Amino acid sequence: MKKILTFHEVFLWCKRQMYHLVFVSALAALTVLVTWWAIFLYQSVDLTYDTMIDGIRNSTRSYGMFLGHNPEVKPKLGTFAEDQRLEIVHKHSKPSVHSLSLLPYWQGMWLKPKDDVVTQIQEKRKRRHVMVVGESSFLLLLILVSGAMIYRMYWLEKRTTQELHELWSRVSHEIKTPITGVKAFLETLQAQDLSRDEVEPLLKLALKQVERQQQLTENMLVGQKLKRRASGVKLQPIHLNTFIQTYLESHSFPDSISLTPLDPTPSDPTQSGPSRRNITVSADPEALRIIFDNIIENARKYGGPEVKVQIGVEISGRKTAVVFQDNGPGFEPEMAEAIFKAYKRLGDELPGRQHKGTGMGLYICRRLAKQMGGQLNAWSEGKGKGAGFVLTLKHKPLREE
Amino acid sequence: MGLSLNKPCLLVVEDEELIRTMIKLNLEKAGYHVTTAETGEKLLEVIHQRHYDLILLDIMMPGISGEEALAEIRKQGIQTPVIMVTAKTDTKTKVNTFDLGADDYIAKPFDMKELLARVKAMIRRSKN
């Protein structure tokens, strides 16, 4: 059954689409106006030059009649003295549309506009036409391009609002979860008589939740700063291996996260053995920590607490790469770039994973890596095949070693 | 399992370890026998192992979501009362979970006392 739309429904639809309708109408009106103006100008050019041609034709006719009816003065061949635009020619010379026979007395002669004068007028008309068509096309193009740009701005604004809404929903979940745990822990401490042995593991869990909250807050703040381009990393020479060792120790990670010993066969033969063990890179320790936190946290978020992450260091030319390889669920290879977009989270498409994380982590990491003059890329051979991240950093030449 | 003959048996499904542990601890102190599951998949596995008097179910979990797990157990004809415990507080989600077969809803962060009171009320009602 075909549903007939009521006036009210049409009205509501128009109200919803008001911005689109007003915008499209304004653009259409402008386009029509410019087209109409172009046609008007084109026709006025025609009119102007038709009038000029008519003027010459009228002169030819009047002078021709006058000369033809005067038996006493024989017209001289060549340019007509009274009107330089005309010429008198012999009957057998090439005919012209505007030629007039000097009848009845000088039958063998014609008065006609000079060829070059007519050509000049026609060329001028052509030039004016091209000008009008060019100008109006440019104007139309300008209108359409600015229309498209305005529409794009509107669309981007709308998307940003949507993203903010989504982000807010995620952030509220991310804030509520650790608070719920910690609150339940504190309430229990208050209400129940727990032994030291019972409290100890719970304390650790609660602390982890607070750390999670801290990371979230940090990501949000860094993310906002980066969006405003106000952040600046402070580069300094960092001993990479020492940094990683200290990082792993300070985070008391389970054995699942390990540092791979350096590859004994260097990929770059110019690198000698000892220096490889003490690679110094130019980086910001704080930024480096944020990147490590996010990549490891992601691996554990998606791969569960049993996930294994291998951290390796590779040297190639003037760059050093920190490679993170996990045995988690991985992702489709074509997602390798998309995961670095702000607000994008892997698993958006999975029902259970909805609203886990803020979608800012990897975006922030890549921005930080770039600000340190490096890069951050990801790869995976497919779902279920683990994910890899490679953080490229610039070498800092060693002075003291 | 012999020791819990008279105790109501509850199943807590929650992916966050701290929340899961805290709920379990408090419920046990309140005299319930508690089994836990970290994921929706685990819930579907343990649900057949014994009879439960009540399920506390989180919505946002890795893998199968709480909503999907709820729909699945209802589809299998399991009529155990379910209290949803989640950070999602929008009306749409609430209505949807009730439509899927939830019996009560408690929003995170919750008061442990309120959670215990709701559990108690639900067990009392289901016994009647």
Coordinates of C-alpha atoms in Angstrom, one line a residue:
Chain A
M1 CA 0.0 0.0 0.0
K2 CA 1.4 3.3 -1.0
K3 CA 1.4 5.8 1.9
I4 CA 0.3 9.2 1.1
L5 CA 2.3 11.9 2.8
T6 CA 0.3 14.4 4.8
F7 CA 1.1 18.1 4.6
H8 CA 2.4 18.0 8.2
E9 CA 4.8 15.2 7.3
V10 CA 6.1 17.2 4.3
F11 CA 6.4 20.2 6.5
L12 CA 8.4 18.3 9.1
W13 CA 10.7 16.9 6.5
C14 CA 11.3 20.4 5.1
K15 CA 12.0 21.6 8.7
R16 CA 14.6 18.8 9.2
Q17 CA 16.2 19.5 5.9
M18 CA 15.9 23.3 6.2
Y19 CA 19.7 24.0 6.0
H20 CA 20.1 21.8 3.0
L21 CA 17.1 23.3 1.3
V22 CA 18.1 26.9 1.9
F23 CA 21.7 26.1 0.8
V24 CA 20.8 24.3 -2.3
S25 CA 18.1 26.9 -3.3
A26 CA 20.6 29.7 -2.8
L27 CA 23.2 27.9 -4.9
A28 CA 20.7 27.1 -7.6
A29 CA 19.4 30.8 -7.6
L30 CA 22.9 32.1 -8.0
T31 CA 23.7 29.7 -10.8
V32 CA 20.6 30.6 -12.7
L33 CA 21.3 34.3 -12.1
V34 CA 24.8 34.1 -13.5
T35 CA 23.7 32.0 -16.5
W36 CA 20.9 34.5 -17.3
W37 CA 23.4 37.3 -17.0
A38 CA 25.8 35.5 -19.3
I39 CA 23.1 35.0 -21.9
F40 CA 22.1 38.6 -21.7
L41 CA 25.7 39.8 -22.2
Y42 CA 26.1 37.4 -25.1
Q43 CA 23.1 38.8 -26.8
S44 CA 24.0 42.4 -26.2
V45 CA 27.4 41.7 -27.9
D46 CA 25.4 40.4 -30.9
L47 CA 23.2 43.4 -30.9
T48 CA 26.1 45.9 -30.7
Y49 CA 27.9 44.3 -33.7
D50 CA 24.7 43.8 -35.7
T51 CA 24.1 47.5 -35.3
M52 CA 27.6 48.3 -36.6
I53 CA 27.1 46.0 -39.6
D54 CA 23.7 47.6 -40.2
G55 CA 25.3 51.1 -40.1
I56 CA 27.8 50.1 -42.8
R57 CA 25.1 48.5 -44.9
N58 CA 22.9 51.6 -44.6
S59 CA 25.8 53.8 -45.7
T60 CA 26.5 51.5 -48.7
R61 CA 22.8 51.7 -49.7
S62 CA 22.6 55.5 -49.4
Y63 CA 25.9 56.3 -51.1
G64 CA 25.2 53.6 -53.7
M65 CA 21.9 55.1 -54.6
F66 CA 23.4 58.6 -54.7
L67 CA 26.3 57.5 -56.9
G68 CA 24.2 55.4 -59.2
H69 CA 21.7 58.2 -59.9
N70 CA 24.4 60.7 -60.7
P71 CA 25.3 60.4 -64.4
E72 CA 27.7 63.3 -64.3
V73 CA 30.4 62.1 -62.0
K74 CA 31.9 58.7 -62.7
P75 CA 32.8 57.0 -59.4
K76 CA 36.5 56.3 -58.9
L77 CA 37.6 52.7 -58.2
G78 CA 39.2 52.1 -54.8
T79 CA 38.5 53.5 -51.4
F80 CA 35.3 55.6 -51.3
A81 CA 36.4 59.1 -50.3
E82 CA 33.2 60.1 -48.4
D83 CA 33.3 57.0 -46.2
Q84 CA 36.6 55.3 -45.7
R85 CA 34.9 52.0 -44.6
L86 CA 33.6 51.5 -48.2
E87 CA 35.2 50.9 -51.5
I88 CA 34.1 51.0 -55.2
V89 CA 35.0 47.9 -57.1
H90 CA 34.6 46.6 -60.7
K91 CA 31.5 44.4 -61.3
H92 CA 33.6 41.3 -61.9
S93 CA 35.6 41.4 -58.7
K94 CA 34.6 39.0 -55.9
P95 CA 31.0 39.5 -54.8
S96 CA 30.1 40.4 -51.2
V97 CA 26.8 40.1 -49.3
H98 CA 26.7 43.8 -48.7
S99 CA 27.7 44.9 -52.2
L100 CA 25.4 47.3 -54.1
S101 CA 25.4 47.8 -57.9
L102 CA 25.6 51.5 -58.8
L103 CA 22.4 51.5 -60.9
P104 CA 21.2 52.8 -63.2
Y105 CA 24.1 54.8 -64.6
W106 CA 27.2 53.0 -63.5
Q107 CA 26.1 49.4 -64.0
G108 CA 29.6 47.9 -64.2
M109 CA 30.5 49.2 -60.7
W110 CA 29.8 48.1 -57.2
L111 CA 29.9 49.9 -53.8
K112 CA 30.7 47.6 -51.0
P113 CA 32.1 47.6 -47.4
K114 CA 35.8 46.9 -47.3
D115 CA 36.5 43.2 -46.6
D116 CA 39.0 43.9 -43.7
V117 CA 36.5 46.2 -42.0
V118 CA 33.8 43.5 -42.0
T119 CA 36.4 40.9 -40.8
Q120 CA 37.5 43.2 -38.1
I121 CA 34.0 43.7 -36.8
Q122 CA 33.3 39.9 -36.9
E123 CA 36.6 39.2 -35.1
K124 CA 35.8 41.7 -32.4
R125 CA 32.4 40.1 -31.9
K126 CA 34.0 36.7 -31.6
R127 CA 36.5 38.0 -29.0
R128 CA 33.7 39.6 -27.0
H129 CA 31.8 36.3 -27.1
V130 CA 34.8 34.4 -25.8
M131 CA 35.3 36.9 -23.1
V132 CA 31.6 36.7 -21.9
V133 CA 31.6 32.9 -22.0
G134 CA 35.0 32.8 -20.2
E135 CA 34.0 35.3 -17.5
S136 CA 30.6 33.6 -16.8
S137 CA 32.1 30.1 -16.7
F138 CA 34.7 31.3 -14.2
L139 CA 32.0 32.9 -12.1
L140 CA 29.9 29.7 -12.2
L141 CA 32.9 27.6 -11.3
L142 CA 33.7 30.0 -8.4
I143 CA 30.1 29.7 -7.2
L144 CA 30.1 25.9 -7.4
V145 CA 33.5 25.6 -5.8
S146 CA 32.6 27.9 -2.9
G147 CA 29.3 26.1 -2.5
A148 CA 31.1 22.8 -2.3
M149 CA 33.5 24.3 0.2
I150 CA 30.8 25.7 2.4
Y151 CA 29.0 22.4 2.3
R152 CA 32.1 20.5 3.2
M153 CA 32.6 22.9 6.2
Y154 CA 29.1 22.3 7.3
W155 CA 29.6 18.5 7.0
L156 CA 32.9 18.6 8.9
E157 CA 31.2 20.6 11.6
K158 CA 28.4 18.1 11.8
R159 CA 30.8 15.2 11.9
T160 CA 32.9 16.8 14.7
T161 CA 29.8 17.3 16.8
Q162 CA 28.9 13.7 16.2
E163 CA 32.4 12.6 17.1
L164 CA 32.3 14.7 20.3
H165 CA 29.0 13.2 21.2
E166 CA 30.4 9.7 20.7
L167 CA 33.7 10.5 22.5
W168 CA 31.7 11.8 25.4
S169 CA 29.7 8.6 25.6
R170 CA 32.9 6.6 25.5
V171 CA 34.7 8.8 28.0
S172 CA 31.8 8.6 30.4
H173 CA 32.1 4.8 30.3
E174 CA 35.8 4.9 30.7
I175 CA 35.5 7.2 33.7
K176 CA 32.7 5.2 35.3
T177 CA 34.4 1.8 35.1
P178 CA 37.5 2.5 37.2
I179 CA 35.4 4.7 39.6
T180 CA 33.0 1.8 40.1
G181 CA 35.8 -0.6 41.0
V182 CA 37.6 1.8 43.3
K183 CA 34.4 2.9 45.0
A184 CA 33.3 -0.7 45.5
F185 CA 36.7 -1.4 47.0
L186 CA 36.6 1.5 49.4
E187 CA 33.0 0.8 50.4
T188 CA 34.1 -2.8 51.1
L189 CA 37.1 -1.7 53.2
Q190 CA 34.7 0.5 55.2
A191 CA 32.0 -2.1 55.7
Q192 CA 33.9 -5.4 55.9
D193 CA 36.5 -6.6 58.2
L194 CA 39.2 -7.7 55.6
S195 CA 42.4 -9.4 56.5
R196 CA 45.7 -8.0 55.2
D197 CA 46.0 -11.0 52.8
E198 CA 42.6 -10.2 51.3
V199 CA 43.3 -6.5 51.0
E200 CA 46.7 -6.8 49.3
P201 CA 45.6 -8.1 45.9
L202 CA 42.6 -5.8 45.8
L203 CA 44.8 -2.9 46.5
K204 CA 46.9 -3.8 43.5
L205 CA 43.8 -4.0 41.3
A206 CA 42.5 -0.7 42.6
L207 CA 45.8 0.9 41.9
K208 CA 45.7 -0.4 38.3
Q209 CA 42.3 1.2 37.9
V210 CA 43.5 4.5 39.1
E211 CA 46.5 4.2 36.7
R212 CA 44.0 3.5 33.9
Q213 CA 42.1 6.6 34.9
Q214 CA 45.3 8.5 34.9
Q215 CA 46.2 7.3 31.4
L216 CA 42.7 8.2 30.1
T217 CA 43.0 11.7 31.5
E218 CA 46.5 12.1 30.1
N219 CA 45.3 10.9 26.6
M220 CA 42.4 13.3 26.6
L221 CA 44.6 16.2 27.6
V222 CA 47.4 15.4 25.2
G223 CA 44.8 14.7 22.5
Q224 CA 43.2 18.1 23.0
K225 CA 46.6 19.8 23.0
L226 CA 47.7 18.1 19.8
K227 CA 44.4 19.0 18.1
R228 CA 45.2 22.6 18.9
R229 CA 48.9 22.0 17.8
A230 CA 50.1 23.5 21.1
S231 CA 52.2 20.6 22.2
G232 CA 55.9 20.6 21.8
V233 CA 58.1 17.6 22.5
K234 CA 61.4 18.2 24.1
L235 CA 64.0 16.1 22.3
Q236 CA 66.9 14.7 24.2
P237 CA 69.3 11.8 23.7
I238 CA 67.9 8.6 25.2
H239 CA 69.5 5.3 25.6
L240 CA 66.8 3.1 24.1
N241 CA 67.6 -0.2 25.7
T242 CA 68.0 1.4 29.2
F243 CA 64.7 3.2 28.6
I244 CA 62.9 0.0 27.7
Q245 CA 64.4 -1.9 30.6
T246 CA 63.4 0.8 33.1
Y247 CA 60.0 1.1 31.6
L248 CA 59.3 -2.6 31.9
E249 CA 60.6 -2.8 35.4
S250 CA 58.7 0.3 36.6
H251 CA 55.4 -1.1 35.2
S252 CA 55.8 -4.5 36.8
F253 CA 54.4 -6.2 33.7
P254 CA 53.8 -9.9 33.8
D255 CA 56.2 -12.0 32.0
S256 CA 54.1 -11.8 28.9
I257 CA 55.8 -8.5 27.9
S258 CA 59.4 -9.1 27.0
L259 CA 62.3 -7.3 25.4
T260 CA 63.8 -9.3 22.5
P261 CA 67.6 -9.3 22.7
L262 CA 69.1 -7.5 19.7
D263 CA 69.4 -9.4 16.5
P264 CA 73.1 -10.7 16.4
T265 CA 73.2 -10.3 12.6
P266 CA 72.8 -6.6 12.0
S267 CA 70.6 -5.6 9.1
D268 CA 73.0 -2.8 8.4
P269 CA 76.6 -4.1 8.2
T270 CA 78.1 -0.7 8.9
Q271 CA 76.8 -0.9 12.4
S272 CA 79.3 -2.4 14.7
G273 CA 78.4 -4.7 17.6
P274 CA 79.0 -2.7 20.7
S275 CA 77.2 0.5 19.6
R276 CA 74.1 -1.5 18.8
R277 CA 73.8 -2.4 22.4
N278 CA 73.6 1.2 23.4
I279 CA 71.5 2.8 20.7
T280 CA 70.9 6.4 21.5
V281 CA 67.9 8.1 19.9
S282 CA 66.6 11.6 19.8
A283 CA 63.3 11.5 21.6
D284 CA 61.1 12.9 24.4
P285 CA 61.0 10.4 27.3
E286 CA 57.4 11.5 28.2
A287 CA 56.2 11.1 24.7
L288 CA 58.0 7.8 24.4
R289 CA 56.3 6.6 27.6
I290 CA 52.9 7.6 26.3
I291 CA 53.5 5.7 23.1
F292 CA 54.7 2.5 25.0
D293 CA 51.7 2.8 27.4
N294 CA 49.2 3.0 24.6
I295 CA 50.6 0.2 22.4
I296 CA 50.9 -2.2 25.3
E297 CA 47.6 -1.2 26.8
N298 CA 46.0 -1.8 23.4
A299 CA 47.5 -5.2 23.1
R300 CA 46.2 -6.2 26.5
K301 CA 42.8 -4.6 25.9
Y302 CA 42.2 -6.5 22.7
G303 CA 44.3 -9.6 23.4
G304 CA 43.3 -10.2 27.0
P305 CA 45.6 -10.6 30.0
E306 CA 47.4 -13.5 28.5
V307 CA 48.6 -11.6 25.4
K308 CA 52.3 -11.7 24.7
V309 CA 54.1 -8.6 23.5
Q310 CA 57.6 -8.8 22.1
I311 CA 59.5 -5.5 22.0
G312 CA 62.5 -5.5 19.7
V313 CA 65.0 -2.8 18.5
E314 CA 66.2 -2.7 15.0
I315 CA 68.6 -0.4 13.3
S316 CA 68.5 0.6 9.6
G317 CA 70.6 3.4 8.3
R318 CA 70.2 6.6 10.3
K319 CA 67.0 5.4 12.0
T320 CA 66.2 3.1 14.8
A321 CA 62.9 1.1 15.0
V322 CA 61.2 -0.1 18.1
V323 CA 59.1 -3.1 17.0
F324 CA 56.1 -4.2 19.1
Q325 CA 54.7 -7.6 18.1
D326 CA 51.8 -9.2 19.9
N327 CA 49.9 -12.4 19.5
G328 CA 46.5 -10.8 20.0
P329 CA 43.6 -10.8 17.6
G330 CA 45.3 -8.5 15.0
F331 CA 43.2 -6.6 12.4
E332 CA 42.4 -6.7 8.7
P333 CA 45.5 -5.4 6.8
E334 CA 43.5 -2.6 5.2
M335 CA 42.8 -1.2 8.6
A336 CA 46.5 -0.4 9.2
E337 CA 46.1 3.3 8.5
A338 CA 42.5 3.8 9.8
I339 CA 43.4 2.8 13.3
F340 CA 45.5 6.0 13.7
K341 CA 42.6 8.3 13.1
A342 CA 41.2 10.2 16.0
Y343 CA 38.2 8.6 17.7
K344 CA 38.7 5.4 15.7
R345 CA 38.8 2.2 17.7
L346 CA 39.5 -1.2 16.4
G347 CA 36.5 -3.4 17.0
D348 CA 33.9 -0.6 16.4
E349 CA 32.4 -3.2 14.2
L350 CA 32.3 -5.9 16.9
P351 CA 29.2 -5.7 19.0
G352 CA 30.8 -6.4 22.4
R353 CA 33.7 -4.0 22.0
Q354 CA 31.5 -1.0 21.6
H355 CA 32.6 2.0 23.7
K356 CA 35.8 0.5 25.0
G357 CA 38.5 3.1 25.0
T358 CA 38.3 6.6 23.8
G359 CA 39.8 6.1 20.3
M360 CA 42.4 8.8 21.0
G361 CA 45.4 6.6 21.9
L362 CA 47.0 5.7 18.6
Y363 CA 46.1 9.0 17.1
I364 CA 48.1 10.7 19.9
C365 CA 50.9 8.2 19.5
R366 CA 51.4 8.8 15.8
R367 CA 51.3 12.6 16.3
L368 CA 53.9 12.4 19.1
A369 CA 56.1 10.1 16.9
K370 CA 55.9 12.6 14.1
Q371 CA 56.7 15.5 16.4
M372 CA 59.9 13.6 17.4
G373 CA 60.8 13.4 13.8
G374 CA 59.9 9.7 13.6
Q375 CA 57.0 7.6 12.5
L376 CA 54.5 5.1 13.9
N377 CA 53.1 2.4 11.6
A378 CA 51.1 -0.7 12.2
W379 CA 50.6 -4.0 10.4
S380 CA 48.8 -7.2 10.8
E381 CA 48.4 -10.2 8.5
G382 CA 44.8 -10.5 9.3
K383 CA 42.4 -11.2 12.1
G384 CA 43.8 -13.7 14.7
K385 CA 47.3 -13.3 13.4
G386 CA 48.6 -10.7 15.9
A387 CA 49.4 -7.0 15.4
G388 CA 52.7 -5.2 15.0
F389 CA 53.7 -1.6 15.6
V390 CA 56.9 -0.1 14.5
L391 CA 58.1 3.2 16.0
T392 CA 60.9 4.8 14.0
L393 CA 63.1 7.2 15.8
K394 CA 66.1 9.3 14.7
H395 CA 69.5 8.3 15.8
K396 CA 71.5 10.5 18.1
P397 CA 75.2 10.1 17.4
L398 CA 77.1 9.0 20.4
R399 CA 79.7 11.4 21.7
E400 CA 81.0 9.8 24.8
E401 CA 81.2 6.2 23.5
Chain B
M1 CA 29.2 -27.7 45.9
G2 CA 27.8 -29.5 48.8
L3 CA 28.5 -26.6 51.2
S4 CA 26.2 -24.3 49.3
L5 CA 23.1 -26.4 49.5
N6 CA 21.1 -23.8 51.3
K7 CA 22.8 -20.7 49.9
P8 CA 21.4 -19.0 46.9
C9 CA 23.8 -19.3 44.0
L10 CA 24.7 -16.3 42.0
L11 CA 26.6 -15.8 38.7
V12 CA 28.6 -12.5 38.3
V13 CA 29.6 -11.7 34.7
E14 CA 31.9 -8.7 34.5
D15 CA 35.1 -8.2 32.5
E16 CA 36.7 -5.7 35.0
E17 CA 38.6 -7.8 37.5
L18 CA 38.3 -5.3 40.4
I19 CA 34.6 -4.8 40.0
R20 CA 34.1 -8.6 39.6
T21 CA 36.2 -9.4 42.7
M22 CA 34.5 -6.7 44.8
I23 CA 31.0 -7.9 43.9
K24 CA 31.9 -11.5 44.6
L25 CA 33.5 -10.6 47.9
N26 CA 30.5 -8.6 49.1
L27 CA 28.0 -11.1 48.0
E28 CA 29.9 -14.0 49.6
K29 CA 30.1 -12.0 52.9
A30 CA 26.3 -11.5 52.6
G31 CA 25.9 -15.2 52.5
Y32 CA 25.6 -16.1 48.8
H33 CA 27.5 -18.7 46.8
V34 CA 29.1 -16.8 43.9
T35 CA 30.5 -18.0 40.6
T36 CA 32.2 -15.5 38.2
A37 CA 32.7 -15.2 34.5
E38 CA 34.8 -12.7 32.7
T39 CA 33.1 -12.8 29.3
G40 CA 29.8 -13.4 27.7
E41 CA 31.2 -16.6 26.1
K42 CA 32.1 -17.9 29.6
L43 CA 28.6 -17.1 30.8
L44 CA 27.1 -19.3 28.0
E45 CA 29.5 -22.0 29.0
V46 CA 28.9 -22.1 32.8
I47 CA 25.2 -21.4 32.7
H48 CA 24.6 -25.1 31.9
Q49 CA 26.8 -26.5 34.6
R50 CA 24.4 -25.9 37.4
H51 CA 21.3 -24.0 38.6
Y52 CA 21.7 -20.3 39.4
D53 CA 19.3 -18.2 41.3
L54 CA 20.4 -14.9 39.8
I55 CA 22.8 -13.5 37.2
L56 CA 24.5 -10.1 37.5
L57 CA 25.5 -9.1 34.0
D58 CA 27.7 -6.4 32.6
I59 CA 26.9 -5.1 29.1
M60 CA 30.1 -3.8 27.6
M61 CA 32.5 -6.8 27.5
P62 CA 35.0 -8.0 24.9
G63 CA 33.5 -10.5 22.6
I64 CA 29.9 -11.3 23.1
S65 CA 28.2 -8.3 24.8
G66 CA 25.9 -8.6 27.8
E67 CA 22.9 -7.9 25.7
E68 CA 23.7 -10.7 23.2
A69 CA 24.5 -13.1 26.0
L70 CA 21.1 -12.3 27.7
A71 CA 19.3 -12.8 24.4
E72 CA 21.0 -16.1 23.9
I73 CA 20.2 -17.5 27.4
R74 CA 16.6 -16.5 27.0
K75 CA 16.5 -18.1 23.6
Q76 CA 17.7 -21.3 25.3
G77 CA 14.8 -21.1 27.6
I78 CA 16.8 -20.3 30.8
Q79 CA 14.6 -18.1 32.9
T80 CA 17.1 -17.2 35.7
P81 CA 16.5 -13.6 36.9
V82 CA 19.1 -11.2 35.5
I83 CA 20.2 -7.8 36.9
M84 CA 22.1 -5.7 34.4
V85 CA 25.1 -3.8 35.9
T86 CA 26.5 -1.3 33.4
A87 CA 27.9 2.1 32.8
K88 CA 25.4 2.7 30.0
T89 CA 22.6 4.8 31.4
D90 CA 20.7 5.9 28.3
T91 CA 17.0 5.0 28.2
K92 CA 17.4 3.2 24.9
T93 CA 19.8 0.7 26.3
K94 CA 17.7 0.3 29.5
V95 CA 14.5 -0.4 27.5
N96 CA 16.3 -2.7 25.2
T97 CA 17.7 -4.9 28.0
F98 CA 14.3 -5.1 29.6
D99 CA 12.9 -6.1 26.2
L100 CA 15.6 -8.8 25.9
G101 CA 14.5 -10.3 29.2
A102 CA 16.4 -8.5 32.0
D103 CA 14.6 -8.2 35.3
D104 CA 16.4 -5.2 36.9
Y105 CA 19.0 -2.6 36.0
I106 CA 21.7 -1.0 38.1
A107 CA 24.0 1.8 36.8
K108 CA 27.7 2.1 37.4
P109 CA 29.1 3.5 39.7
F110 CA 26.7 1.8 42.1
D111 CA 26.5 1.7 45.9
M112 CA 27.4 -1.7 47.1
K113 CA 24.5 -1.5 49.7
E114 CA 22.1 -0.8 46.9
L115 CA 23.4 -3.7 44.8
L116 CA 23.1 -6.1 47.8
A117 CA 19.5 -4.8 48.5
R118 CA 18.5 -5.4 44.9
V119 CA 20.0 -8.9 44.8
K120 CA 18.2 -9.7 48.1
A121 CA 14.9 -8.4 46.8
M122 CA 15.2 -10.3 43.5
I123 CA 16.1 -13.6 45.2
R124 CA 13.1 -13.1 47.6
R125 CA 10.8 -12.4 44.7
S126 CA 12.0 -15.3 42.6
K127 CA 11.6 -17.7 45.5
N128 CA 8.0 -16.7 45.9

